[in-house]
PDB file of C-alpha atoms in Angstrom:
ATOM      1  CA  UNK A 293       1.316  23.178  42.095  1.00 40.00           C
ATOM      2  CA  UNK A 294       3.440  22.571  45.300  1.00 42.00           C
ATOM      3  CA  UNK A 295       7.377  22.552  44.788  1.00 45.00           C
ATOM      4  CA  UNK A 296       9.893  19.812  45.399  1.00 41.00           C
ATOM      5  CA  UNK A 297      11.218  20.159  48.765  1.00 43.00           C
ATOM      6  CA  UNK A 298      15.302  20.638  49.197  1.00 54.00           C
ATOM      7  CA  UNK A 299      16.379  17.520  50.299  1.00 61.00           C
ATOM      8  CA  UNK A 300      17.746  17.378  53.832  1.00 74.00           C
ATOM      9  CA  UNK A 301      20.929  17.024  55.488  1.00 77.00           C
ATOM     10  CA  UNK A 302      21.191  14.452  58.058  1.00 80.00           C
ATOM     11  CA  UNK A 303      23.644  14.462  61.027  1.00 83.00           C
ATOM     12  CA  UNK A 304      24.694  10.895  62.804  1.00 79.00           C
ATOM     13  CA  UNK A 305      27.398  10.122  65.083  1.00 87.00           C
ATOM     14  CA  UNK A 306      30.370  10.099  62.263  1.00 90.00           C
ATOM     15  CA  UNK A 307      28.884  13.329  60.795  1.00 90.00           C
ATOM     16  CA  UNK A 308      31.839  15.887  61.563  1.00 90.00           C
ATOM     17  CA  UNK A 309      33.827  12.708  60.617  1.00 91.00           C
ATOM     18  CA  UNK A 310      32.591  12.651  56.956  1.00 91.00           C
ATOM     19  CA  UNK A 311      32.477  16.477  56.737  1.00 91.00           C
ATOM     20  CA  UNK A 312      36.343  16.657  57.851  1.00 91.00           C
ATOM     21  CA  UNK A 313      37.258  13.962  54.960  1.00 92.00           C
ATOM     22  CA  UNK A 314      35.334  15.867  52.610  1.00 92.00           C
ATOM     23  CA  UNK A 315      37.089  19.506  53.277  1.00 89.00           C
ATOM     24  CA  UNK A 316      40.544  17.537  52.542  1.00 90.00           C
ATOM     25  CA  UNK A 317      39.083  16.344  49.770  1.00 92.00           C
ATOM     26  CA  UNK A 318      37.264  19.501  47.984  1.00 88.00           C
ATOM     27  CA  UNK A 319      40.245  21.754  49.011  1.00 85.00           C
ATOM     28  CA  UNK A 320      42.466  18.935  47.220  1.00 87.00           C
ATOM     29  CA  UNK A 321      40.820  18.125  44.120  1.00 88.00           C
ATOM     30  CA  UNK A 322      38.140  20.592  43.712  1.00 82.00           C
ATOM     31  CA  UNK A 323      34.243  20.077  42.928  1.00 82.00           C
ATOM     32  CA  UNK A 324      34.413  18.248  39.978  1.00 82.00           C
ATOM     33  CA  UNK A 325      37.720  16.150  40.848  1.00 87.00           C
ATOM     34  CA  UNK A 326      35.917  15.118  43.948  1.00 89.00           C
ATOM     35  CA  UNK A 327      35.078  11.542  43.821  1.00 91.00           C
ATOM     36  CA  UNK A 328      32.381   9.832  46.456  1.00 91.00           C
ATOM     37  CA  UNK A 329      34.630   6.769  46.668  1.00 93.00           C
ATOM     38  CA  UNK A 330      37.432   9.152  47.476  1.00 94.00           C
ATOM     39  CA  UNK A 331      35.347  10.995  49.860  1.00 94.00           C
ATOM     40  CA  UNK A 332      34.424   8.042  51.462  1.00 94.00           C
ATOM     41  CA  UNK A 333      37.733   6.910  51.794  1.00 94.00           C
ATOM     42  CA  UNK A 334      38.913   9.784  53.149  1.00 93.00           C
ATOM     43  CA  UNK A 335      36.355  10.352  55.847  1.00 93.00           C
ATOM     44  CA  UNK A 336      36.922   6.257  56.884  1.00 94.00           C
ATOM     45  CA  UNK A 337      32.933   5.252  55.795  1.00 93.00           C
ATOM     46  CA  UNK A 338      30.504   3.749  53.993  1.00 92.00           C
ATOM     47  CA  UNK A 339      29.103   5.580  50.715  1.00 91.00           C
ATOM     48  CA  UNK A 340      25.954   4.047  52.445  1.00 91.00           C
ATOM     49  CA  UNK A 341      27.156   6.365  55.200  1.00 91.00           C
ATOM     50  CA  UNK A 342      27.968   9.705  53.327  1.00 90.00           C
ATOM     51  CA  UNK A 343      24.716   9.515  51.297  1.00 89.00           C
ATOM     52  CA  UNK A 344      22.715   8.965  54.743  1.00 90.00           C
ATOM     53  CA  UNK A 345      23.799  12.284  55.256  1.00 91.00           C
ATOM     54  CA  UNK A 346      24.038  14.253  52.431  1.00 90.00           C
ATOM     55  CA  UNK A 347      21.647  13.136  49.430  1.00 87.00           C
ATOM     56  CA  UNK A 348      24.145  14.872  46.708  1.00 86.00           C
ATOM     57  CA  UNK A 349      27.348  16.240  46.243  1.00 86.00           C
ATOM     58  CA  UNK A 350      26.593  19.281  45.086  1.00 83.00           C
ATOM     59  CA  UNK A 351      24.815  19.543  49.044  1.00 84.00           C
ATOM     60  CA  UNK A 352      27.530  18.352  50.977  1.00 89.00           C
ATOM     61  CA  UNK A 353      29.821  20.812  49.141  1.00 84.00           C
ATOM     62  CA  UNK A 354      27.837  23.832  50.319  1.00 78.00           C
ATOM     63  CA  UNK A 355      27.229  22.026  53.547  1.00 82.00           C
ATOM     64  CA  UNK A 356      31.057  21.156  54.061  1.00 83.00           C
ATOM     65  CA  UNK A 357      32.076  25.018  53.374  1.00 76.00           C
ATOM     66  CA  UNK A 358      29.230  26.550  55.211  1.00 75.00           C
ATOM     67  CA  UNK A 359      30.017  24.898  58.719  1.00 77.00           C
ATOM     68  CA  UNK A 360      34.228  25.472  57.917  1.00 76.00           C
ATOM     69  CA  UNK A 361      33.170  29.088  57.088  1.00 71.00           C
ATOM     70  CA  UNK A 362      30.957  29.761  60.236  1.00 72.00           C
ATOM     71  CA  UNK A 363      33.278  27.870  62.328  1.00 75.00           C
ATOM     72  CA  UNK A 364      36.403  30.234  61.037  1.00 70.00           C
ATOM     73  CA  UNK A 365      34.056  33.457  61.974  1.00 68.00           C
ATOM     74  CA  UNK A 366      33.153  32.276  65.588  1.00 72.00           C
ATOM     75  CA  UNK A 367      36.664  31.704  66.275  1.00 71.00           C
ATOM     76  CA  UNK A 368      37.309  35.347  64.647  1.00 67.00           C
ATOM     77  CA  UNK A 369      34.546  36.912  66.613  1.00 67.00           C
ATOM     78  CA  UNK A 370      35.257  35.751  69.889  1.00 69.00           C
ATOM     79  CA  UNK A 371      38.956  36.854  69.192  1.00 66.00           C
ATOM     80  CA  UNK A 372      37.874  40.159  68.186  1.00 64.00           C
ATOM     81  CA  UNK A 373      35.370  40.418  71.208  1.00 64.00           C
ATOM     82  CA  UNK A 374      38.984  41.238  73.270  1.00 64.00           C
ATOM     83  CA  UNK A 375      40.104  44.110  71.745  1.00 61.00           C
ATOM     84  CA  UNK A 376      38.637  47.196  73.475  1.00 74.00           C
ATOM     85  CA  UNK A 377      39.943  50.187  71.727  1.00 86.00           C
ATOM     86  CA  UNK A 378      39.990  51.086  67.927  1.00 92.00           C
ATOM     87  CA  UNK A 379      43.582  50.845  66.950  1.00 92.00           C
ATOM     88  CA  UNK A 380      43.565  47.726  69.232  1.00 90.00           C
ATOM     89  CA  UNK A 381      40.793  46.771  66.920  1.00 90.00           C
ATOM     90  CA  UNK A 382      42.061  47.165  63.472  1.00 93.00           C
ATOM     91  CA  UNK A 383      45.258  46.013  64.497  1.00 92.00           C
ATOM     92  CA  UNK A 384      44.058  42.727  65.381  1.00 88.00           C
ATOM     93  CA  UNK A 385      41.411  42.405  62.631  1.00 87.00           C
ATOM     94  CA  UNK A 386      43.954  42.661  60.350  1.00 89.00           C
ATOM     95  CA  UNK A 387      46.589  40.600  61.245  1.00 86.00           C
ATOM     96  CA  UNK A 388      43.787  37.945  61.231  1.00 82.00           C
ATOM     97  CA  UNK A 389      43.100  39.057  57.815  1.00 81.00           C
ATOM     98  CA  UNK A 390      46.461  38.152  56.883  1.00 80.00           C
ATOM     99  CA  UNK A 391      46.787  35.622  58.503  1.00 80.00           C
ATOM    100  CA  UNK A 392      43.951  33.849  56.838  1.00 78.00           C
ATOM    101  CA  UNK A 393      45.072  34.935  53.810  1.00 76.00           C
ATOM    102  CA  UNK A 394      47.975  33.278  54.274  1.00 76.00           C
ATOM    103  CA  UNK A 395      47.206  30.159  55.228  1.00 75.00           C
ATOM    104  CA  UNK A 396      46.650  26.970  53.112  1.00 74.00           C
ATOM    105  CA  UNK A 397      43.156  26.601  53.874  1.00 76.00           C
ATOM    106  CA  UNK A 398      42.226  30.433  52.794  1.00 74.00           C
ATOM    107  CA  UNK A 399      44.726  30.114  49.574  1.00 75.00           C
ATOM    108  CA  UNK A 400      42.815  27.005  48.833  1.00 78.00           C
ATOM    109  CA  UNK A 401      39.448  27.670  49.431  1.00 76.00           C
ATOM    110  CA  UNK A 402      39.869  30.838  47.536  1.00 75.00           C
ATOM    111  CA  UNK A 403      41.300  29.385  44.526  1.00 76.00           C
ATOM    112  CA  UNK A 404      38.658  26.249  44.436  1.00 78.00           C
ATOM    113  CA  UNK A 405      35.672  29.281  44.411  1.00 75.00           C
ATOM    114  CA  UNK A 406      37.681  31.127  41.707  1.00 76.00           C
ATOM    115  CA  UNK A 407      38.019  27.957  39.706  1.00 77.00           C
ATOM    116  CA  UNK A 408      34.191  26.464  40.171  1.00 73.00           C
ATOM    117  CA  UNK A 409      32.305  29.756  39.831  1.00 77.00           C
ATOM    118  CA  UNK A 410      31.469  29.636  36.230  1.00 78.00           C
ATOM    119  CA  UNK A 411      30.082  26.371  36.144  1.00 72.00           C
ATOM    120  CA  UNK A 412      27.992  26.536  39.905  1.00 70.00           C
ATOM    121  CA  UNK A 413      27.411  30.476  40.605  1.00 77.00           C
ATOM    122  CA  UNK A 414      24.909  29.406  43.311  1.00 72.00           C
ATOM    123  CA  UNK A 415      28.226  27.639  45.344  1.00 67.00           C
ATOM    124  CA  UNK A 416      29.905  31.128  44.573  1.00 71.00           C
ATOM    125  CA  UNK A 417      27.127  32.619  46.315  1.00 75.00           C
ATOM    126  CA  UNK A 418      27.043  30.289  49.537  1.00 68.00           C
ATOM    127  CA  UNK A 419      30.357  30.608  50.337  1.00 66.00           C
ATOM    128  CA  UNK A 420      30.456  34.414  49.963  1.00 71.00           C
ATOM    129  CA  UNK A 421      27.354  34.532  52.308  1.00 71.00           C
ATOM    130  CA  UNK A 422      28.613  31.861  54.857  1.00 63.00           C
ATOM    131  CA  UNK A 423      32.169  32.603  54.595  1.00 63.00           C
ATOM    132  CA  UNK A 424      33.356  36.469  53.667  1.00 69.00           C
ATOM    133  CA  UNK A 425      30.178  37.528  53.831  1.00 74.00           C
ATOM    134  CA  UNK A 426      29.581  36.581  57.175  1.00 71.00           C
ATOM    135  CA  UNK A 427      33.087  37.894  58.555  1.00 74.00           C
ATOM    136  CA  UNK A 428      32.248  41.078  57.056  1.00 82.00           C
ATOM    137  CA  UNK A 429      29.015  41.852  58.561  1.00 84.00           C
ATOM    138  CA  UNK A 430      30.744  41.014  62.182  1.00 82.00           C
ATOM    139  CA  UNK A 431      33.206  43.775  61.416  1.00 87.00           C
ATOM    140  CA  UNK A 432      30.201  46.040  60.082  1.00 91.00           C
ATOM    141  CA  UNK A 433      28.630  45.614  63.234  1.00 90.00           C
ATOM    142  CA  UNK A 434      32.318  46.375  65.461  1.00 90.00           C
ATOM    143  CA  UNK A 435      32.957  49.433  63.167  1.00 94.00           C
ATOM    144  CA  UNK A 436      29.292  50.728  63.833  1.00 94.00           C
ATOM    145  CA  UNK A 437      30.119  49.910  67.442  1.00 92.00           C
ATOM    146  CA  UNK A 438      32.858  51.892  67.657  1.00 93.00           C
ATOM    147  CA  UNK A 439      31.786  54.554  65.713  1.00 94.00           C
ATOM    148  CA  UNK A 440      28.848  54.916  68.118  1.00 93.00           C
ATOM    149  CA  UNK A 441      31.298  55.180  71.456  1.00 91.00           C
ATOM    150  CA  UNK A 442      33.136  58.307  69.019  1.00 93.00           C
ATOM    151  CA  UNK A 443      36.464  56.471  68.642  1.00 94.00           C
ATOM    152  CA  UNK A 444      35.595  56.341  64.863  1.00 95.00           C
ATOM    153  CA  UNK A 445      33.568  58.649  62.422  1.00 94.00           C
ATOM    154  CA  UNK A 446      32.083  56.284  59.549  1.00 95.00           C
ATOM    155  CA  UNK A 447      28.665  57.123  57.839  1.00 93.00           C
ATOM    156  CA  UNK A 448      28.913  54.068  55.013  1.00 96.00           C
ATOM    157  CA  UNK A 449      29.832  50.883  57.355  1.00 96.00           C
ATOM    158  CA  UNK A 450      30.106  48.754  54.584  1.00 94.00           C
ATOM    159  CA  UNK A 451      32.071  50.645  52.303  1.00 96.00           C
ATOM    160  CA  UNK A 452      34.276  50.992  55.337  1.00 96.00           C
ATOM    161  CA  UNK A 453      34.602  47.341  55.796  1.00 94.00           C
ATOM    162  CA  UNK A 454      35.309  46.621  52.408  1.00 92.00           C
ATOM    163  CA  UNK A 455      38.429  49.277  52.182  1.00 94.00           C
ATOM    164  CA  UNK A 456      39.599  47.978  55.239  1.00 94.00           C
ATOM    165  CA  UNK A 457      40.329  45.138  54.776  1.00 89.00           C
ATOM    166  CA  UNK A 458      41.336  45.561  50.828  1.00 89.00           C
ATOM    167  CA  UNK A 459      43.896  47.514  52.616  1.00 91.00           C
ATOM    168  CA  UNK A 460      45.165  44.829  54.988  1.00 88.00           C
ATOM    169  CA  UNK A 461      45.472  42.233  52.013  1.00 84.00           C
ATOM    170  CA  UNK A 462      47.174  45.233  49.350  1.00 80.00           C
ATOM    171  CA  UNK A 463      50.986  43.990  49.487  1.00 74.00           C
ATOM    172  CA  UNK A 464      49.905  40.413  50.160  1.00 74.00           C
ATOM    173  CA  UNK A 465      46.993  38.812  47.976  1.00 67.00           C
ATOM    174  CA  UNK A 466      47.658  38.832  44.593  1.00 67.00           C
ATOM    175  CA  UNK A 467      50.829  37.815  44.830  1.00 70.00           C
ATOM    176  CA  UNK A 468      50.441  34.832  46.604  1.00 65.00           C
ATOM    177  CA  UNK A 469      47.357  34.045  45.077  1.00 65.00           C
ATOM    178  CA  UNK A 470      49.478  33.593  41.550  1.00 63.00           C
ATOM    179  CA  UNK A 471      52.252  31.666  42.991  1.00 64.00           C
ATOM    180  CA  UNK A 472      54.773  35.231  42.239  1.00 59.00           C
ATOM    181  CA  UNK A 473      56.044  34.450  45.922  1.00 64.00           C
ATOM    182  CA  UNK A 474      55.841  31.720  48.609  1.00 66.00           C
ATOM    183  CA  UNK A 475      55.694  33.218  51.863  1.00 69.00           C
ATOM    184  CA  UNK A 476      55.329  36.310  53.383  1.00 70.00           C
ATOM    185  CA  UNK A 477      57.871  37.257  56.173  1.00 77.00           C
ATOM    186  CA  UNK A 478      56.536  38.418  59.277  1.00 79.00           C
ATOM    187  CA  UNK A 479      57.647  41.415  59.117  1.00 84.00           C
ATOM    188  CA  UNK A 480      55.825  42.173  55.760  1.00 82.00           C
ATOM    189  CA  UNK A 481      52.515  41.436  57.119  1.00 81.00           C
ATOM    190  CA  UNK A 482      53.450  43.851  60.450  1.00 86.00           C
ATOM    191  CA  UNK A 483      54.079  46.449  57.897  1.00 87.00           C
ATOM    192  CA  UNK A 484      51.251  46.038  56.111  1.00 87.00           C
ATOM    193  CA  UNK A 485      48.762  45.586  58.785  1.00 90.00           C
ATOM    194  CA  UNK A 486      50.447  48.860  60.035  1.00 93.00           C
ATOM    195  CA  UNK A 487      49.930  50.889  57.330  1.00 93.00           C
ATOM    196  CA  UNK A 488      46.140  49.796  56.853  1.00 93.00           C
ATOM    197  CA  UNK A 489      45.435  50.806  60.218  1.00 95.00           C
ATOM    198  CA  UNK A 490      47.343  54.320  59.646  1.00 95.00           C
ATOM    199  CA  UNK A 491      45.323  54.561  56.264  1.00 94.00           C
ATOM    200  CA  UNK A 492      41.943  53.662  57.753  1.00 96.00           C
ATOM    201  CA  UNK A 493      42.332  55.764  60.676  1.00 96.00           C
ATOM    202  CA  UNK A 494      43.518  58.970  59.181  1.00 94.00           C
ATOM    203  CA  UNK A 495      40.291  58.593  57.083  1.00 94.00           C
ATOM    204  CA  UNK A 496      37.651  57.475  60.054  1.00 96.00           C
ATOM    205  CA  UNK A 497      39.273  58.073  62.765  1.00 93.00           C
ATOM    206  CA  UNK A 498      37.637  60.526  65.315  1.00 81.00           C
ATOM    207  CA  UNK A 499      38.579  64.094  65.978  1.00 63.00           C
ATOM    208  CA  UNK A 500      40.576  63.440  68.871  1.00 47.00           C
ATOM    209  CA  UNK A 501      42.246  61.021  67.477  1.00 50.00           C
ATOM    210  CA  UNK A 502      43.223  62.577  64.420  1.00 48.00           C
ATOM    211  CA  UNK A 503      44.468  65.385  67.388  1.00 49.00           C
ATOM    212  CA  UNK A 504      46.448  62.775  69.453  1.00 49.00           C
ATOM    213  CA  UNK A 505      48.205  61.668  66.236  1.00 54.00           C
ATOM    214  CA  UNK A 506      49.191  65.174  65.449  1.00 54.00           C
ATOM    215  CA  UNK A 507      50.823  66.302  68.756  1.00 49.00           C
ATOM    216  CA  UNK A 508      52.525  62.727  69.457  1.00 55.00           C
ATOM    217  CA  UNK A 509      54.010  63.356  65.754  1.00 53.00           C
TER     218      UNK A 509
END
């Protein structure tokens, strides 16, 4: 017995329109708050429109996400692409860690996930794989890059990953996250993103770093 094929996605000349009004909307008002009409409305369309391109909501809410998501870790890649040496590196990566952190798309996102996971796992699951997911297997593949030109000594890239940049968001995340502050001064996340590269470098870095360190201090 042959199974039901996924329905598609279509694209059309307002397609990035629709997807933009939808963003505004899911970050807004969340899966189930999400109304078509209000999508619709939003995005300046039809319904006749919206449904030519996405058959469901539950689609175009892994659809929206998944092309914000990839679109975030281009931008972040090409960025990171600049930054020759390993300090550079980190230093870098995790202001942009921050920064995204901080910013009302990432505090939004975050919290919508948080808030829809029980009821749709699977949408968990998407945006983990098209959104975290996917900016942490770019800085796998830097780490294991660097780590191959000796600047950095890492056997477990992904573990590596992971504690970096748990480090970079320490002093920041949670607080924002539960509304206990509502900014972070600049010169927080500089100290921060200082101390996570310090951190992560005293445990990876190379031998001759770890020697440089020692006679500059």
């Amino acid at each position: 017995m042959s199974s039901i094929p996924e329905p598609e996605v279509r694209r059309g000349r307002k397609f990035e329109q629709v997807v933009d009004g939808a963003l505004r909307v899911f970050l807004r008002d969340g899966f189930e708050g999400a109304s078509v009409d209000e999508i619709a409305r939003e995005a300046g369309v039809s319904k006749a429109t919206l449904y030519s391109y996405f058959p469901d909501k539950r689609i175009m809410f892994a659809e929206v996400f998944s092309a914000e998501c990839h679109r975030q870790a281009d931008r972040a890649e090409t960025e990171l692409a600049r930054t020759p040496g390993a300090r550079e590196f980190l230093t870098f990566a995790g202001q942009r860690v921050i920064e995204f952190t901080l910013s009302d798309f990432g505090r939004r996102l975050f919290r919508l996930i948080v808030a829809e996971v029980a009821r749709f796992p699977e949408l968990a699951r998407e945006f983990y794989s098209n959104g975290p997911g996917l900016l942490r297997r770019k800085l796998v593949e830097r780490l294991r890059e660097l780590s191959q030109r000796g600047e950095l000594s890492i056997t477990d890239y992904d573990l590596a990953a992971d504690q970096f940049v748990q480090l970079c968001r320490a002093a920041v995340h949670d607080r924002l996250m539960l509304d206990l502050v509502q900014d972070i001064r600049p010169e927080e996340v500089a100290k921060s993103v200082e101390s996570a590269v310090e951190m992560f470098m005293a445990r990876y870095g190379a031998r001759g770093e770890a020697e440089r360190a020692e006679r500059s201090g």
